[in-house]
GROMACS .gro file of C-alpha atoms in nm:
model
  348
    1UNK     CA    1   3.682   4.315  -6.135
    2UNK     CA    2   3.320   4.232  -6.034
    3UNK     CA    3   3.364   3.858  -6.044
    4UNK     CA    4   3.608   3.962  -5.790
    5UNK     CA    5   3.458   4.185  -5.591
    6UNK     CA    6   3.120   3.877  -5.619
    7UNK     CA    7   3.362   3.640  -5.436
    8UNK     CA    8   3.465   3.888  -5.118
    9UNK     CA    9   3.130   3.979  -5.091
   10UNK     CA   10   3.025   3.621  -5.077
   11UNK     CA   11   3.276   3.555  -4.805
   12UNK     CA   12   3.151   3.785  -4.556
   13UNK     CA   13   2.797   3.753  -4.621
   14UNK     CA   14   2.826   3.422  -4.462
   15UNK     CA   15   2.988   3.526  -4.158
   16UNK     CA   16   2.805   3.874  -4.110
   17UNK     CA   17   2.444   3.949  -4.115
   18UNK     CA   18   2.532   4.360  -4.231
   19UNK     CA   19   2.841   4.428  -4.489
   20UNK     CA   20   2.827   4.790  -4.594
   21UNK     CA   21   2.973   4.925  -4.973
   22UNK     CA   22   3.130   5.277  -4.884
   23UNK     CA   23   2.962   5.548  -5.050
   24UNK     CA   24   2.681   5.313  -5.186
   25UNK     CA   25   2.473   5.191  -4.885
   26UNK     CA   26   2.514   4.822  -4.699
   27UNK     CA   27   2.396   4.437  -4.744
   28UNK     CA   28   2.154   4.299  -4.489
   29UNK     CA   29   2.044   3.950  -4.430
   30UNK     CA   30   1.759   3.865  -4.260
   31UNK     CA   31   1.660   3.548  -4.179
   32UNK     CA   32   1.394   3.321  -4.389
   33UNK     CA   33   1.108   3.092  -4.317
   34UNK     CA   34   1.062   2.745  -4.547
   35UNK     CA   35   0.900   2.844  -4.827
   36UNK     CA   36   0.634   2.546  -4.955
   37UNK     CA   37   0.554   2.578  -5.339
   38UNK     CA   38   0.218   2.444  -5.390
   39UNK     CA   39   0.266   2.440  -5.781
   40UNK     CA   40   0.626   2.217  -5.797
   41UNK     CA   41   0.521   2.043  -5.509
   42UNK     CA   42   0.838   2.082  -5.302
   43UNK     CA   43   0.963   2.278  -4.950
   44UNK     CA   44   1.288   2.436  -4.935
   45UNK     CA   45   1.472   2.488  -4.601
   46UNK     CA   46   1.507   2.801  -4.428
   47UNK     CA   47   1.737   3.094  -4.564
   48UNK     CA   48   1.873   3.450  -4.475
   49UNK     CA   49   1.741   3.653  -4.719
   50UNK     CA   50   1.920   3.934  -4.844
   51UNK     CA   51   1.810   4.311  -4.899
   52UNK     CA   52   2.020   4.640  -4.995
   53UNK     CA   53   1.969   4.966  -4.792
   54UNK     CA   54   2.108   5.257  -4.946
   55UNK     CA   55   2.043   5.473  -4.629
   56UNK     CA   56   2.325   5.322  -4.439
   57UNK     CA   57   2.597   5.456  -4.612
   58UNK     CA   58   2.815   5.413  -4.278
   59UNK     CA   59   3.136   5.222  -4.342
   60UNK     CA   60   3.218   4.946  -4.125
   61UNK     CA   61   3.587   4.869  -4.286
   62UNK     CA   62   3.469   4.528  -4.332
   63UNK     CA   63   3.511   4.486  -4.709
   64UNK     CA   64   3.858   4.690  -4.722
   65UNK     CA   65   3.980   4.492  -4.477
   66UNK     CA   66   3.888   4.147  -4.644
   67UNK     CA   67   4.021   4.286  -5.038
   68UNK     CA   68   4.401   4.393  -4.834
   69UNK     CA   69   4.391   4.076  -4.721
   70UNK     CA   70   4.301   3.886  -5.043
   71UNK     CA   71   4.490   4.093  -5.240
   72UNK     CA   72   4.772   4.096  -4.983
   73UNK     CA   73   4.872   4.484  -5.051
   74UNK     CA   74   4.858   4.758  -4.793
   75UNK     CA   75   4.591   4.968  -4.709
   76UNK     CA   76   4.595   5.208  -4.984
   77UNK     CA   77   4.611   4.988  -5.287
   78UNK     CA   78   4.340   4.805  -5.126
   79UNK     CA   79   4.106   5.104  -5.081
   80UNK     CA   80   4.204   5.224  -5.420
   81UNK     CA   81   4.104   4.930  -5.594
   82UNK     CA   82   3.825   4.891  -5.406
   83UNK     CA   83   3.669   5.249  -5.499
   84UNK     CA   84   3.789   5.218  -5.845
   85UNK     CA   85   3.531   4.879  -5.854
   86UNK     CA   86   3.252   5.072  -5.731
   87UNK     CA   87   3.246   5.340  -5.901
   88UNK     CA   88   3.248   5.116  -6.200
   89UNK     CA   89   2.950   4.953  -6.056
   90UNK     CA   90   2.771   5.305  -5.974
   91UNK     CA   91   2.816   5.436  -6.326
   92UNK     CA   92   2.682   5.116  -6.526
   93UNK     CA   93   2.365   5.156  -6.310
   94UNK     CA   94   2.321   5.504  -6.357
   95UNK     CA   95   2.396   5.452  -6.748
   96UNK     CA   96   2.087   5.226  -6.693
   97UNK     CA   97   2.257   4.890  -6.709
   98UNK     CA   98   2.187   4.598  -6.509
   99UNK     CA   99   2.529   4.541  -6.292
  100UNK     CA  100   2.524   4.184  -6.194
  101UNK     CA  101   2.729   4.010  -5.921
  102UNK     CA  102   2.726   3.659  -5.933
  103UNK     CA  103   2.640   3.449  -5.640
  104UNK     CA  104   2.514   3.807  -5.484
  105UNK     CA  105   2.255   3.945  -5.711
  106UNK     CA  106   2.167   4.244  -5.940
  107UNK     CA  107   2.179   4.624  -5.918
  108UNK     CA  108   1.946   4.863  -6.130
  109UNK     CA  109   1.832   5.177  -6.123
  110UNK     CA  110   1.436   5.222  -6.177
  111UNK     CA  111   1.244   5.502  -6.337
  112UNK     CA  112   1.236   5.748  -6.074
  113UNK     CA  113   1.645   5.706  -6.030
  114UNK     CA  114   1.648   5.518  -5.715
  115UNK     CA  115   1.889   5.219  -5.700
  116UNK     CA  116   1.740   4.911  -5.661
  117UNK     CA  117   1.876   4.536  -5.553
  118UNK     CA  118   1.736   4.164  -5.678
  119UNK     CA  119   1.907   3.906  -5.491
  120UNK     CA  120   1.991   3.576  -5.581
  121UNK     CA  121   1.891   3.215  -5.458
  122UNK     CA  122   2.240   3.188  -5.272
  123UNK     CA  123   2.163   3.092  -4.881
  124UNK     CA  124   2.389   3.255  -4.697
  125UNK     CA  125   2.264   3.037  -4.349
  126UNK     CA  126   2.579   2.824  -4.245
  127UNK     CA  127   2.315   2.616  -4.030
  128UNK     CA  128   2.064   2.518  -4.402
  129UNK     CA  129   2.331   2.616  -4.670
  130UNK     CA  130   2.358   2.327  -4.928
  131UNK     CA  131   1.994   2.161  -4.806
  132UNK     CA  132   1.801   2.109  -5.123
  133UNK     CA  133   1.483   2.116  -5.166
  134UNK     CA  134   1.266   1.842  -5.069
  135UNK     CA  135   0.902   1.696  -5.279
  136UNK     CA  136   0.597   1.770  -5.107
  137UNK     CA  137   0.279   1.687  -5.162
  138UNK     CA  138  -0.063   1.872  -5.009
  139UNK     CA  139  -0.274   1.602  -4.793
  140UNK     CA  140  -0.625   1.627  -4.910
  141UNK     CA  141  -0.840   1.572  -4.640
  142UNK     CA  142  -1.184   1.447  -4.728
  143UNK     CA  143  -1.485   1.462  -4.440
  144UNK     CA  144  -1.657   1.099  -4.452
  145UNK     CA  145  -1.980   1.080  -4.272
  146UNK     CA  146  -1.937   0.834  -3.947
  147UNK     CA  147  -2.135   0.515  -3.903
  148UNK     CA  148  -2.328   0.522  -3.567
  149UNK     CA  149  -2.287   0.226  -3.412
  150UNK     CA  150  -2.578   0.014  -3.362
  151UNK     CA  151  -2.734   0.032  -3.049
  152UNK     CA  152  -2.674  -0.274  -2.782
  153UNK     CA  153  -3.010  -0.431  -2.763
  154UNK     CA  154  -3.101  -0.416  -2.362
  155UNK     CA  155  -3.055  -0.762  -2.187
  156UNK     CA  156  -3.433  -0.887  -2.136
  157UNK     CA  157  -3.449  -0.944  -1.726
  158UNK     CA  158  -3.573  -1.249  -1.636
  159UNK     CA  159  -3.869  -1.224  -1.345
  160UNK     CA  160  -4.043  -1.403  -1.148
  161UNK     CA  161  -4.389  -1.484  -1.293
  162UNK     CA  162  -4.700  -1.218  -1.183
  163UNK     CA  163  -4.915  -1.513  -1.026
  164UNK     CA  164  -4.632  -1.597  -0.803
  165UNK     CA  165  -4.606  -1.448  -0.473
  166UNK     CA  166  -4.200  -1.344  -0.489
  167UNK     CA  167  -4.271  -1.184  -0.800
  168UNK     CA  168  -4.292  -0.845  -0.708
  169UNK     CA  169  -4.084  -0.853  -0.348
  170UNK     CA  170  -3.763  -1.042  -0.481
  171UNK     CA  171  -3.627  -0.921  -0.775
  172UNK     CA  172  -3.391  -1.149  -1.012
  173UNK     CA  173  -3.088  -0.980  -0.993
  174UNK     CA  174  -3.131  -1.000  -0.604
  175UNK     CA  175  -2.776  -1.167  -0.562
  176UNK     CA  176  -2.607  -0.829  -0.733
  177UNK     CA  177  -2.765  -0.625  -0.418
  178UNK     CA  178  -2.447  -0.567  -0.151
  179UNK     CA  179  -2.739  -0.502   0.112
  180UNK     CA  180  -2.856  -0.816   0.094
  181UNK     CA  181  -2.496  -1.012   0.116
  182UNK     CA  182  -2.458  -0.766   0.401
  183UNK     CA  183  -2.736  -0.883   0.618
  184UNK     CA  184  -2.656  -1.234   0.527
  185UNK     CA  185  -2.311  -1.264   0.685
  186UNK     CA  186  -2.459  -1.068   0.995
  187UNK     CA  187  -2.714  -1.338   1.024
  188UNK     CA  188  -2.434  -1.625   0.967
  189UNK     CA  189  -2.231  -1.409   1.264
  190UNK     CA  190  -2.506  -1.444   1.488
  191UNK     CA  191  -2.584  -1.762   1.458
  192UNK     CA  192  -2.206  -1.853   1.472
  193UNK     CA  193  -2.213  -1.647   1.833
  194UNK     CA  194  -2.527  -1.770   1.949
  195UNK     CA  195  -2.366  -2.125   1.821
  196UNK     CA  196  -2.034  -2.101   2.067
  197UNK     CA  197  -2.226  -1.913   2.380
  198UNK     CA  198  -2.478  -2.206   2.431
  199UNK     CA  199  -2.155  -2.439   2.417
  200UNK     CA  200  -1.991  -2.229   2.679
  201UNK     CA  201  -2.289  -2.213   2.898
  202UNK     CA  202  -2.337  -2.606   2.872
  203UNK     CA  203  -2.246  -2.790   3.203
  204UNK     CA  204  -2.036  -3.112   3.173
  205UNK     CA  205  -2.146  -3.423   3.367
  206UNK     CA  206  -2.027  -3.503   3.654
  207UNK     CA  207  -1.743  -3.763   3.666
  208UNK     CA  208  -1.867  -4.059   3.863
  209UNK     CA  209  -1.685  -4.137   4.183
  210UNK     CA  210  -1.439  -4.449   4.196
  211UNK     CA  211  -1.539  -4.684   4.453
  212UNK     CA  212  -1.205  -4.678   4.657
  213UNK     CA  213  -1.083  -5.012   4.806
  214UNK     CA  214  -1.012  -5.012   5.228
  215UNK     CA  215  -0.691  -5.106   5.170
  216UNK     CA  216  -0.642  -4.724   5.030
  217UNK     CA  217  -0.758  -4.579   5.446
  218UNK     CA  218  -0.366  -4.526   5.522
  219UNK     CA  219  -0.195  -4.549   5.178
  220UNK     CA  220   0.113  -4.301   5.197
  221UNK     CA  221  -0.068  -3.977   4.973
  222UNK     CA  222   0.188  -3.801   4.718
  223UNK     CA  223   0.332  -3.480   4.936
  224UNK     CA  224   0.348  -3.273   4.619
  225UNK     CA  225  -0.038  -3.145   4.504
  226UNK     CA  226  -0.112  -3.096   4.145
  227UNK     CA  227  -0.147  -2.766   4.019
  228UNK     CA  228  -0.538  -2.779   4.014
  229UNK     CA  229  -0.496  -2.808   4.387
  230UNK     CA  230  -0.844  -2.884   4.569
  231UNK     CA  231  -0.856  -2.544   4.724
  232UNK     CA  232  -0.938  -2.385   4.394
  233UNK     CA  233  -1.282  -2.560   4.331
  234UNK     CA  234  -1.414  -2.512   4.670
  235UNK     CA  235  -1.749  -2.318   4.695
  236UNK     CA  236  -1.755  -2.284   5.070
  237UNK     CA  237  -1.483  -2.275   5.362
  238UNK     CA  238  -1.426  -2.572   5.505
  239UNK     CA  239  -1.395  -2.405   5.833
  240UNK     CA  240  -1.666  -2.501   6.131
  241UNK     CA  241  -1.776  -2.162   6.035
  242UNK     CA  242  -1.950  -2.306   5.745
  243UNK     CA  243  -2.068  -2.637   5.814
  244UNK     CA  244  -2.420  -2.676   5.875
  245UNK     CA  245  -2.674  -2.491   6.141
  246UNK     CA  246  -2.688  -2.592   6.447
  247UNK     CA  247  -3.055  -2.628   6.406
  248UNK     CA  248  -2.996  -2.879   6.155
  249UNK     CA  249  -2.964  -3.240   6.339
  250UNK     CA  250  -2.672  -3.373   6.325
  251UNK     CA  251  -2.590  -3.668   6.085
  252UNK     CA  252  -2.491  -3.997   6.219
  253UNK     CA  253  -2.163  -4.107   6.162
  254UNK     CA  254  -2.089  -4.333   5.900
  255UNK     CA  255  -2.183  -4.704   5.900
  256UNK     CA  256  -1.881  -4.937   5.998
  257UNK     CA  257  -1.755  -5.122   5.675
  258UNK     CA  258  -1.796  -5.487   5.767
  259UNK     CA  259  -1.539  -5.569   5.549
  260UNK     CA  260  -1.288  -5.367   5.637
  261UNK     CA  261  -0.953  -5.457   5.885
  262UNK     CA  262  -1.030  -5.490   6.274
  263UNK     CA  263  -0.860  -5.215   6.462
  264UNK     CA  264  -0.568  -5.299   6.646
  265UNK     CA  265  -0.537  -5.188   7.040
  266UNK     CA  266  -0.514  -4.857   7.119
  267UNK     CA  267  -0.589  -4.776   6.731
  268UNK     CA  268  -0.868  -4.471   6.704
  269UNK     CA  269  -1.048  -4.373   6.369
  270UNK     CA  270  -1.163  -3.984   6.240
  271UNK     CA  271  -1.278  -3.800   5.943
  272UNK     CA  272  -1.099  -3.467   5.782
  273UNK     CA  273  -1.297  -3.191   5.641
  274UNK     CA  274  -1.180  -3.103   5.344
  275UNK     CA  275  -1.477  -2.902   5.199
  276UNK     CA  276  -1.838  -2.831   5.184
  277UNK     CA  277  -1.998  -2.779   4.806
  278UNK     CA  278  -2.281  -2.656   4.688
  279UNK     CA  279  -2.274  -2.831   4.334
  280UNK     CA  280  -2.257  -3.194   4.336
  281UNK     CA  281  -2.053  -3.195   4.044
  282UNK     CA  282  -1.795  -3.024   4.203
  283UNK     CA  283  -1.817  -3.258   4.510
  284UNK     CA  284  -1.748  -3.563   4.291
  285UNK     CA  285  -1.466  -3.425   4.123
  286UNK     CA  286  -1.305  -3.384   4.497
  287UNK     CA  287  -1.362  -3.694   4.582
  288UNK     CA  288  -1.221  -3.817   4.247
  289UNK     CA  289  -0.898  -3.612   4.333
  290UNK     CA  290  -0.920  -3.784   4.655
  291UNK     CA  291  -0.894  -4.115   4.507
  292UNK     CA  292  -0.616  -4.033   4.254
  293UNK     CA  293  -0.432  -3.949   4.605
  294UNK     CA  294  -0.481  -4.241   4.787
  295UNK     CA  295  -0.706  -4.148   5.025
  296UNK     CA  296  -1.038  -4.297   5.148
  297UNK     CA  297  -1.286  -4.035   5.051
  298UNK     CA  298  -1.569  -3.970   5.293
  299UNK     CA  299  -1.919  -3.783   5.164
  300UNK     CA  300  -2.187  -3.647   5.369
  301UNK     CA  301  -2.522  -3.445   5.179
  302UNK     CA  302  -2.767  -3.233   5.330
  303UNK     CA  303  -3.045  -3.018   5.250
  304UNK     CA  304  -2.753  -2.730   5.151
  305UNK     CA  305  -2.466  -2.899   4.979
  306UNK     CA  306  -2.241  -3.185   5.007
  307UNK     CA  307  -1.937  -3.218   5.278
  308UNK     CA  308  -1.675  -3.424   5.120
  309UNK     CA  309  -1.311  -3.558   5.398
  310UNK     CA  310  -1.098  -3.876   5.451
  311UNK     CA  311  -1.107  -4.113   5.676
  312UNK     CA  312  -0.775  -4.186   5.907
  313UNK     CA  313  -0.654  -4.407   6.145
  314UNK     CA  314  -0.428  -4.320   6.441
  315UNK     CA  315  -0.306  -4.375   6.741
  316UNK     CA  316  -0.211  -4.133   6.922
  317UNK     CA  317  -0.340  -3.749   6.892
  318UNK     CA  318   0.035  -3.569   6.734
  319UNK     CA  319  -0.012  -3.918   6.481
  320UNK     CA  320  -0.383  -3.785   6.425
  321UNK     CA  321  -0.254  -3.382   6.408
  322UNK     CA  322   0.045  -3.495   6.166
  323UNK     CA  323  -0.186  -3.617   5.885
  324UNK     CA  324  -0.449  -3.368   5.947
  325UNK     CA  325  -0.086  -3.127   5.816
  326UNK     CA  326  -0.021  -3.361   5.575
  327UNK     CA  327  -0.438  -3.354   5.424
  328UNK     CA  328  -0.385  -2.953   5.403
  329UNK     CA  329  -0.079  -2.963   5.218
  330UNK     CA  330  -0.178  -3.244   4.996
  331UNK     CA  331  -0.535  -3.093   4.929
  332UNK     CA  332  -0.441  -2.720   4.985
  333UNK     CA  333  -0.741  -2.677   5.168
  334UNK     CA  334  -0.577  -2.463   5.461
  335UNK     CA  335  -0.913  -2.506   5.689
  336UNK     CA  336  -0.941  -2.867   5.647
  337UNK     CA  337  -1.036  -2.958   6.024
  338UNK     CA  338  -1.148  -3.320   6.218
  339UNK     CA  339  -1.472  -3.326   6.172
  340UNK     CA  340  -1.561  -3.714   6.357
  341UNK     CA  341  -1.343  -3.886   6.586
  342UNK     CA  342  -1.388  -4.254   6.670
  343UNK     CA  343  -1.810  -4.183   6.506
  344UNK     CA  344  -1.786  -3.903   6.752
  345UNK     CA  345  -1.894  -3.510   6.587
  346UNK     CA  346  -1.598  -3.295   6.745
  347UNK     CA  347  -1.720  -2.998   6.878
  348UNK     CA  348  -1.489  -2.700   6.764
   0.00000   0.00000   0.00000
């Protein structure tokens, strides 16, 4: 009878933590930490561990309903048997034997008459049951006095020597200074600067005027100017306004080329304005554009700046107005004017 009444307490001890004995008190399983033993040198898992309270006397049907089921009787045979078993326990403790149930543990009464409970080893933990026990041995930690490390001997620093005058102004790690590298490339971007301004400033020389040939005094000019069209270099007007003071006397008109064709009757000569400059550099590179148009190129200097035309030939005065048209297109010099006709100054 108690190896069976062992084997339905088993049962529900692993499916409830409390499992009261009517009239005797009730099981209760609280849960275990690993326990390490130091002396077998070995940790076993956790547990529930299991304790008897005779206080709660309460009946929670639990066990009666398990033995009807086992037994598979009704509900009074079950709770007959089931009282019959422990009062059999109740009087073997109280006849001062030790009542044992295996798998559950031992019941005893002590010398003051109290009824006491040793459990067994059984874990009732579904999560660690069957885990054995595993070896483990204590890690002895010993304290082992460190080393210092030696000490980096400091890099000697190589100087300059005391009798020489950079010794104490420059030191030898001068390169590792960012100050210095700093004021270096501002130096190298000034002198870079300096460097391209002086280029800029710099004045090219003049190109040197092409002698032009006489039979160039009424070659057909292109009708179409260039984009660098003359009237974009010129300095001053080449209206009367600005030609010279009156005060000034008046320069002869230029020397007859000996070489060049006779006239034929009724044929007249004059010279075009087409600007007055006050660089001579910029006067020769008229007279250059001049040439490259095929026309004769006529220069006059004074005290002020340089007057640079053409020379024409004509015949009658609408031939003479025509190519004076034909000079300001060409030239785009819009105030290009007749300046000499026939060695003549015309008075405007």
């Amino acid at each position: 009878m108690r190896q069976e009444l062992s084997t339905y307490l088993q049962d529900l001890l692993y499916r409830h933590s409390t499992l009261s004995l009517p009239g005797m008190g009730s099981f209760v399983a609280q849960p275990s930490p690993a326990v390490i033993d130091q002396v077998q040198g070995q940790v076993s898992a956790p547990a529930l561990e299991l304790t008897f309270n005779p206080n709660l006397v309460v009946d929670d049907g639990l066990l009666l309903q398990h033995v009807q089921q086992q037994r598979g009787v009704n509900i009074v045979a079950a709770k007959q048997w089931l009282t019959q078993a422990l009062e059999d326990i109740a009087n073997a403790v109280q006849q001062r034997e030790i009542v044992e149930l295996p798998g559950v543990g031992r019941f005893y009464q002590d010398f003051q008459g109290t009824l006491k409970f040793v459990t067994e080893s059984t874990n009732f933990n579904t999560a660690t049951y069957g885990l054995r026990a595993v070896p483990a041995q204590p890690v002895i930690r010993t304290t082992q006095e460190r080393t210092p490390l030696p000490k980096a001997k400091p890099t000697p620093v190589k100087t300059a020597p005391k009798n020489s005058p950079f010794g104490q102004l420059v030191p030898a790690t001068w390169w590792k200074n960012p100050l210095l590298w700093a004021l270096l490339l501002v130096l190298l971007f000034l002198g870079i600067l300096l460097a391209v301004l002086t280029n800029k400033d710099a004045t090219p020389s003049p190109p040197v005027a092409t002698e032009v040939p006489n039979e160039r005094l009424n070659a057909s000019p292109s009708r179409t100017p260039p984009p660098d069209a003359a009237a974009d270099e010129q300095e001053v007007s080449a209206t009367p306004e600005t030609a010279p003071p009156a005060d000034e006397p008046t320069p002869a008109a230029p020397p007859a080329d000996s070489e060049a064709p006779t006239l034929a009757p009724n044929e007249h000569t004059a010279v075009i304005s087409v600007g007055f400059y006050g660089k001579s550099s910029n006067a020769q590179r008229m007279i250059q554009k001049l040439v490259n148009w095929g026309y004769s190129p006529y220069s006059e200097e004074n005290s002020k700046g340089t007057r640079v035309g053409v020379n024409i030939r004509f015949q009658t005065e609408r031939e003479r107005d025509q190519q004076l048209r034909d000079i300001r297109q060409t030239t785009g010099s819009s105030s290009a004017f007749v300046l000499y006709e026939d060695g003549v100054k015309v008075d405007r």
